[in-house]
Amino acid sequence: MTPFDSLLLHAVAVGIGATAVMDLWLLLLKARGIPTLNYALLGRWVGHMPHGRWSHDAIAKAWPVRGELALGWAVHYATGIAFALLLAGLVGPGWWQAPTLLPALGLGLGTVVLPFFVMQPAMGAGMASSRTPTPALNRLKSLANHTVFGLGLYVSALVITSFTGA
């Protein structure tokens, strides 16, 4: 296996781990009665794209897409992997041998740009949840979720590095 292949596999594993950490966080919130993300709606949004529909007035009112929940989960994890690969490209191989918190946390916080300025507007929630009944609360939840994802990048990298020695 080449060093590039090793780094690629490492980043994929870290992306899966970080996304799982975020999902555990969301389960904790849900158990406390706090509404969380519905990946079926993510799947619905993505499922409409091949039909030329990229934005919606309200994604919850758009016609359902066959397999939207599974599609939403797949896109969620693929996005987490893509962000870990971005981290790999930004920090280089040295970070993966001795992960530090700031690059992972910084990238995690930076990923909130995607929901604020792409996904939420395209799904009808407006820029940074501006069209929702509680935009400030929704922004705070998005920031918290992506902070947890960043922490997940760091923790996952530490765990994987401890097993692989890479």
Tab-separated table of N, CA and C in Angstrom, residues 16-99:
chain	number	residue	atom	x	y	z
A	16	ILE	N	-15.774	8.727	8.718
A	16	ILE	CA	-16.863	7.888	9.228
A	16	ILE	C	-16.964	8.038	10.743
A	17	GLY	N	-15.822	8.010	11.420
A	17	GLY	CA	-15.820	8.146	12.876
A	17	GLY	C	-16.365	9.493	13.326
A	18	ALA	N	-15.939	10.561	12.674
A	18	ALA	CA	-16.395	11.902	13.054
A	18	ALA	C	-17.895	12.058	12.820
A	19	THR	N	-18.381	11.496	11.739
A	19	THR	CA	-19.810	11.567	11.447
A	19	THR	C	-20.596	10.765	12.483
A	20	ALA	N	-20.058	9.631	12.890
A	20	ALA	CA	-20.710	8.832	13.938
A	20	ALA	C	-20.728	9.585	15.271
A	21	VAL	N	-19.650	10.306	15.585
A	21	VAL	CA	-19.625	11.111	16.814
A	21	VAL	C	-20.733	12.159	16.759
A	22	MET	N	-20.879	12.804	15.613
A	22	MET	CA	-21.947	13.788	15.460
A	22	MET	C	-23.316	13.130	15.616
A	23	ASP	N	-23.480	11.942	15.068
A	23	ASP	CA	-24.756	11.234	15.198
A	23	ASP	C	-25.055	10.861	16.645
A	24	LEU	N	-24.036	10.493	17.399
A	24	LEU	CA	-24.241	10.209	18.830
A	24	LEU	C	-24.684	11.474	19.561
A	25	TRP	N	-24.088	12.598	19.219
A	25	TRP	CA	-24.486	13.892	19.771
A	25	TRP	C	-25.965	14.169	19.456
A	26	LEU	N	-26.357	13.923	18.215
A	26	LEU	CA	-27.745	14.172	17.818
A	26	LEU	C	-28.710	13.232	18.537
A	27	LEU	N	-28.287	11.996	18.769
A	27	LEU	CA	-29.125	11.068	19.548
A	27	LEU	C	-29.302	11.559	20.979
A	28	LEU	N	-28.245	12.096	21.558
A	28	LEU	CA	-28.323	12.664	22.898
A	28	LEU	C	-29.303	13.829	22.928
A	29	LEU	N	-29.220	14.712	21.949
A	29	LEU	CA	-30.156	15.842	21.878
A	29	LEU	C	-31.591	15.345	21.726
A	30	LYS	N	-31.783	14.388	20.839
A	30	LYS	CA	-33.121	13.844	20.596
A	30	LYS	C	-33.692	13.210	21.862
A	31	ALA	N	-32.841	12.508	22.615
A	31	ALA	CA	-33.283	11.882	23.869
A	31	ALA	C	-33.713	12.929	24.895
A	32	ARG	N	-33.185	14.136	24.764
A	32	ARG	CA	-33.555	15.242	25.658
A	32	ARG	C	-34.718	16.059	25.111
A	33	GLY	N	-35.319	15.586	24.027
A	33	GLY	CA	-36.484	16.263	23.463
A	33	GLY	C	-36.155	17.422	22.540
A	34	ILE	N	-34.916	17.537	22.131
A	34	ILE	CA	-34.500	18.624	21.233
A	34	ILE	C	-34.597	18.119	19.798
A	35	PRO	N	-35.376	18.796	18.959
A	35	PRO	CA	-35.496	18.354	17.559
A	35	PRO	C	-34.133	18.384	16.861
A	36	THR	N	-33.875	17.350	16.076
A	36	THR	CA	-32.594	17.243	15.373
A	36	THR	C	-32.828	17.050	13.880
A	37	LEU	N	-31.755	16.760	13.181
A	37	LEU	CA	-31.802	16.629	11.737
A	37	LEU	C	-32.629	15.417	11.303
A	38	ASN	N	-33.299	15.576	10.169
A	38	ASN	CA	-34.057	14.492	9.570
A	38	ASN	C	-33.380	14.159	8.246
A	39	TYR	N	-32.642	13.069	8.223
A	39	TYR	CA	-31.874	12.724	7.035
A	39	TYR	C	-32.743	12.303	5.862
A	40	ALA	N	-34.005	11.982	6.101
A	40	ALA	CA	-34.916	11.711	4.991
A	40	ALA	C	-35.086	12.970	4.145
A	41	LEU	N	-35.111	14.145	4.792
A	41	LEU	CA	-35.255	15.396	4.043
A	41	LEU	C	-33.995	15.711	3.240
A	42	LEU	N	-32.840	15.356	3.768
A	42	LEU	CA	-31.600	15.492	3.002
A	42	LEU	C	-31.671	14.586	1.769
A	43	GLY	N	-32.111	13.346	1.977
A	43	GLY	CA	-32.270	12.409	0.868
A	43	GLY	C	-33.292	12.904	-0.148
A	44	ARG	N	-34.367	13.509	0.336
A	44	ARG	CA	-35.384	14.054	-0.566
A	44	ARG	C	-34.784	15.166	-1.429
A	45	TRP	N	-34.025	16.048	-0.776
A	45	TRP	CA	-33.399	17.159	-1.502
A	45	TRP	C	-32.465	16.630	-2.596
A	46	VAL	N	-31.580	15.712	-2.217
A	46	VAL	CA	-30.634	15.139	-3.177
A	46	VAL	C	-31.373	14.312	-4.229
A	47	GLY	N	-32.414	13.614	-3.809
A	47	GLY	CA	-33.184	12.788	-4.739
A	47	GLY	C	-33.907	13.571	-5.815
A	48	HIS	N	-34.196	14.833	-5.551
A	48	HIS	CA	-34.839	15.680	-6.554
A	48	HIS	C	-33.829	16.239	-7.564
A	49	MET	N	-32.559	16.242	-7.223
A	49	MET	CA	-31.547	16.858	-8.089
A	49	MET	C	-31.455	16.239	-9.483
A	50	PRO	N	-31.502	14.904	-9.618
A	50	PRO	CA	-31.427	14.338	-10.974
A	50	PRO	C	-32.601	14.756	-11.869
A	51	HIS	N	-33.663	15.259	-11.244
A	51	HIS	CA	-34.836	15.710	-12.001
A	51	HIS	C	-34.783	17.219	-12.254
A	52	GLY	N	-33.623	17.826	-11.945
A	52	GLY	CA	-33.441	19.243	-12.201
A	52	GLY	C	-33.977	20.170	-11.122
A	53	ARG	N	-34.388	19.620	-10.008
A	53	ARG	CA	-34.941	20.435	-8.919
A	53	ARG	C	-33.886	20.565	-7.829
A	54	TRP	N	-33.258	21.745	-7.733
A	54	TRP	CA	-32.157	21.981	-6.808
A	54	TRP	C	-32.581	22.772	-5.580
A	55	SER	N	-33.709	23.473	-5.683
A	55	SER	CA	-34.175	24.238	-4.523
A	55	SER	C	-35.682	24.084	-4.382
A	56	HIS	N	-36.126	24.317	-3.155
A	56	HIS	CA	-37.533	24.105	-2.809
A	56	HIS	C	-37.999	25.231	-1.891
A	57	ASP	N	-39.280	25.523	-1.949
A	57	ASP	CA	-39.847	26.492	-1.002
A	57	ASP	C	-39.868	25.898	0.400
A	58	ALA	N	-40.152	24.611	0.486
A	58	ALA	CA	-40.151	23.889	1.769
A	58	ALA	C	-39.933	22.415	1.456
A	59	ILE	N	-38.737	21.908	1.757
A	59	ILE	CA	-38.395	20.536	1.381
A	59	ILE	C	-39.353	19.520	2.015
A	60	ALA	N	-39.871	19.807	3.181
A	60	ALA	CA	-40.794	18.874	3.839
A	60	ALA	C	-42.088	18.712	3.048
A	61	LYS	N	-42.434	19.702	2.223
A	61	LYS	CA	-43.662	19.642	1.426
A	61	LYS	C	-43.413	19.108	0.015
A	62	ALA	N	-42.149	18.920	-0.353
A	62	ALA	CA	-41.832	18.375	-1.675
A	62	ALA	C	-42.235	16.900	-1.719
A	63	TRP	N	-42.510	16.405	-2.915
A	63	TRP	CA	-42.919	15.008	-3.007
A	63	TRP	C	-41.796	14.088	-2.540
A	64	PRO	N	-42.153	13.054	-1.781
A	64	PRO	CA	-41.137	12.113	-1.280
A	64	PRO	C	-40.410	11.416	-2.425
A	65	VAL	N	-39.191	11.021	-2.129
A	65	VAL	CA	-38.343	10.305	-3.084
A	65	VAL	C	-38.171	8.883	-2.561
A	66	ARG	N	-38.282	7.925	-3.436
A	66	ARG	CA	-38.116	6.531	-3.031
A	66	ARG	C	-36.732	6.326	-2.415
A	67	GLY	N	-36.685	5.759	-1.211
A	67	GLY	CA	-35.424	5.490	-0.535
A	67	GLY	C	-34.760	6.728	0.036
A	68	GLU	N	-35.538	7.780	0.278
A	68	GLU	CA	-34.942	9.053	0.702
A	68	GLU	C	-34.207	8.964	2.039
A	69	LEU	N	-34.683	8.152	2.955
A	69	LEU	CA	-33.989	8.044	4.240
A	69	LEU	C	-32.609	7.411	4.062
A	70	ALA	N	-32.545	6.306	3.332
A	70	ALA	CA	-31.249	5.652	3.076
A	70	ALA	C	-30.335	6.583	2.280
A	71	LEU	N	-30.887	7.283	1.305
A	71	LEU	CA	-30.098	8.222	0.514
A	71	LEU	C	-29.565	9.337	1.407
A	72	GLY	N	-30.402	9.848	2.298
A	72	GLY	CA	-29.978	10.909	3.206
A	72	GLY	C	-28.833	10.472	4.106
A	73	TRP	N	-28.931	9.271	4.656
A	73	TRP	CA	-27.848	8.754	5.508
A	73	TRP	C	-26.565	8.562	4.693
A	74	ALA	N	-26.699	8.051	3.485
A	74	ALA	CA	-25.516	7.840	2.636
A	74	ALA	C	-24.847	9.174	2.308
A	75	VAL	N	-25.635	10.185	1.979
A	75	VAL	CA	-25.082	11.505	1.673
A	75	VAL	C	-24.441	12.106	2.922
A	76	HIS	N	-25.065	11.916	4.068
A	76	HIS	CA	-24.535	12.422	5.340
A	76	HIS	C	-23.135	11.844	5.596
A	77	TYR	N	-22.982	10.537	5.465
A	77	TYR	CA	-21.677	9.913	5.704
A	77	TYR	C	-20.678	10.238	4.594
A	78	ALA	N	-21.132	10.312	3.355
A	78	ALA	CA	-20.236	10.687	2.258
A	78	ALA	C	-19.710	12.111	2.465
A	79	THR	N	-20.548	12.983	2.982
A	79	THR	CA	-20.123	14.357	3.261
A	79	THR	C	-19.085	14.376	4.377
A	80	GLY	N	-19.307	13.593	5.423
A	80	GLY	CA	-18.318	13.504	6.499
A	80	GLY	C	-16.974	13.003	5.995
A	81	ILE	N	-16.999	12.014	5.113
A	81	ILE	CA	-15.763	11.492	4.516
A	81	ILE	C	-15.107	12.566	3.662
A	82	ALA	N	-15.904	13.282	2.868
A	82	ALA	CA	-15.355	14.342	2.015
A	82	ALA	C	-14.680	15.423	2.864
A	83	PHE	N	-15.280	15.775	3.976
A	83	PHE	CA	-14.669	16.782	4.842
A	83	PHE	C	-13.376	16.265	5.463
A	84	ALA	N	-13.316	14.996	5.817
A	84	ALA	CA	-12.068	14.432	6.350
A	84	ALA	C	-10.990	14.406	5.270
A	85	LEU	N	-11.379	14.129	4.040
A	85	LEU	CA	-10.419	14.174	2.931
A	85	LEU	C	-9.926	15.603	2.707
A	86	LEU	N	-10.826	16.575	2.866
A	86	LEU	CA	-10.412	17.979	2.773
A	86	LEU	C	-9.401	18.301	3.871
A	87	LEU	N	-9.669	17.823	5.077
A	87	LEU	CA	-8.726	18.018	6.180
A	87	LEU	C	-7.367	17.407	5.827
A	88	ALA	N	-7.384	16.216	5.264
A	88	ALA	CA	-6.128	15.560	4.869
A	88	ALA	C	-5.362	16.420	3.876
A	89	GLY	N	-6.078	17.016	2.936
A	89	GLY	CA	-5.427	17.860	1.953
A	89	GLY	C	-4.894	19.157	2.544
A	90	LEU	N	-5.590	19.677	3.520
A	90	LEU	CA	-5.180	20.948	4.119
A	90	LEU	C	-4.019	20.806	5.099
A	91	VAL	N	-4.041	19.750	5.917
A	91	VAL	CA	-3.024	19.634	6.971
A	91	VAL	C	-1.837	18.768	6.571
A	92	GLY	N	-1.998	17.932	5.573
A	92	GLY	CA	-0.898	17.071	5.146
A	92	GLY	C	-0.739	15.857	6.037
A	93	PRO	N	0.154	14.965	5.649
A	93	PRO	CA	0.288	13.679	6.337
A	93	PRO	C	0.817	13.781	7.771
A	94	GLY	N	1.551	14.810	8.107
A	94	GLY	CA	2.110	14.916	9.455
A	94	GLY	C	1.047	14.981	10.536
A	95	TRP	N	-0.052	15.650	10.252
A	95	TRP	CA	-1.121	15.781	11.257
A	95	TRP	C	-1.718	14.426	11.617
A	96	TRP	N	-1.802	13.549	10.636
A	96	TRP	CA	-2.423	12.244	10.864
A	96	TRP	C	-1.563	11.370	11.771
A	97	GLN	N	-0.277	11.652	11.838
A	97	GLN	CA	0.609	10.905	12.729
A	97	GLN	C	0.536	11.420	14.159
A	98	ALA	N	0.212	12.710	14.315
A	98	ALA	CA	0.103	13.325	15.649
A	98	ALA	C	-1.003	14.371	15.602
A	99	PRO	N	-2.267	13.921	15.612
A	99	PRO	CA	-3.388	14.859	15.472
A	99	PRO	C	-3.417	15.901	16.597
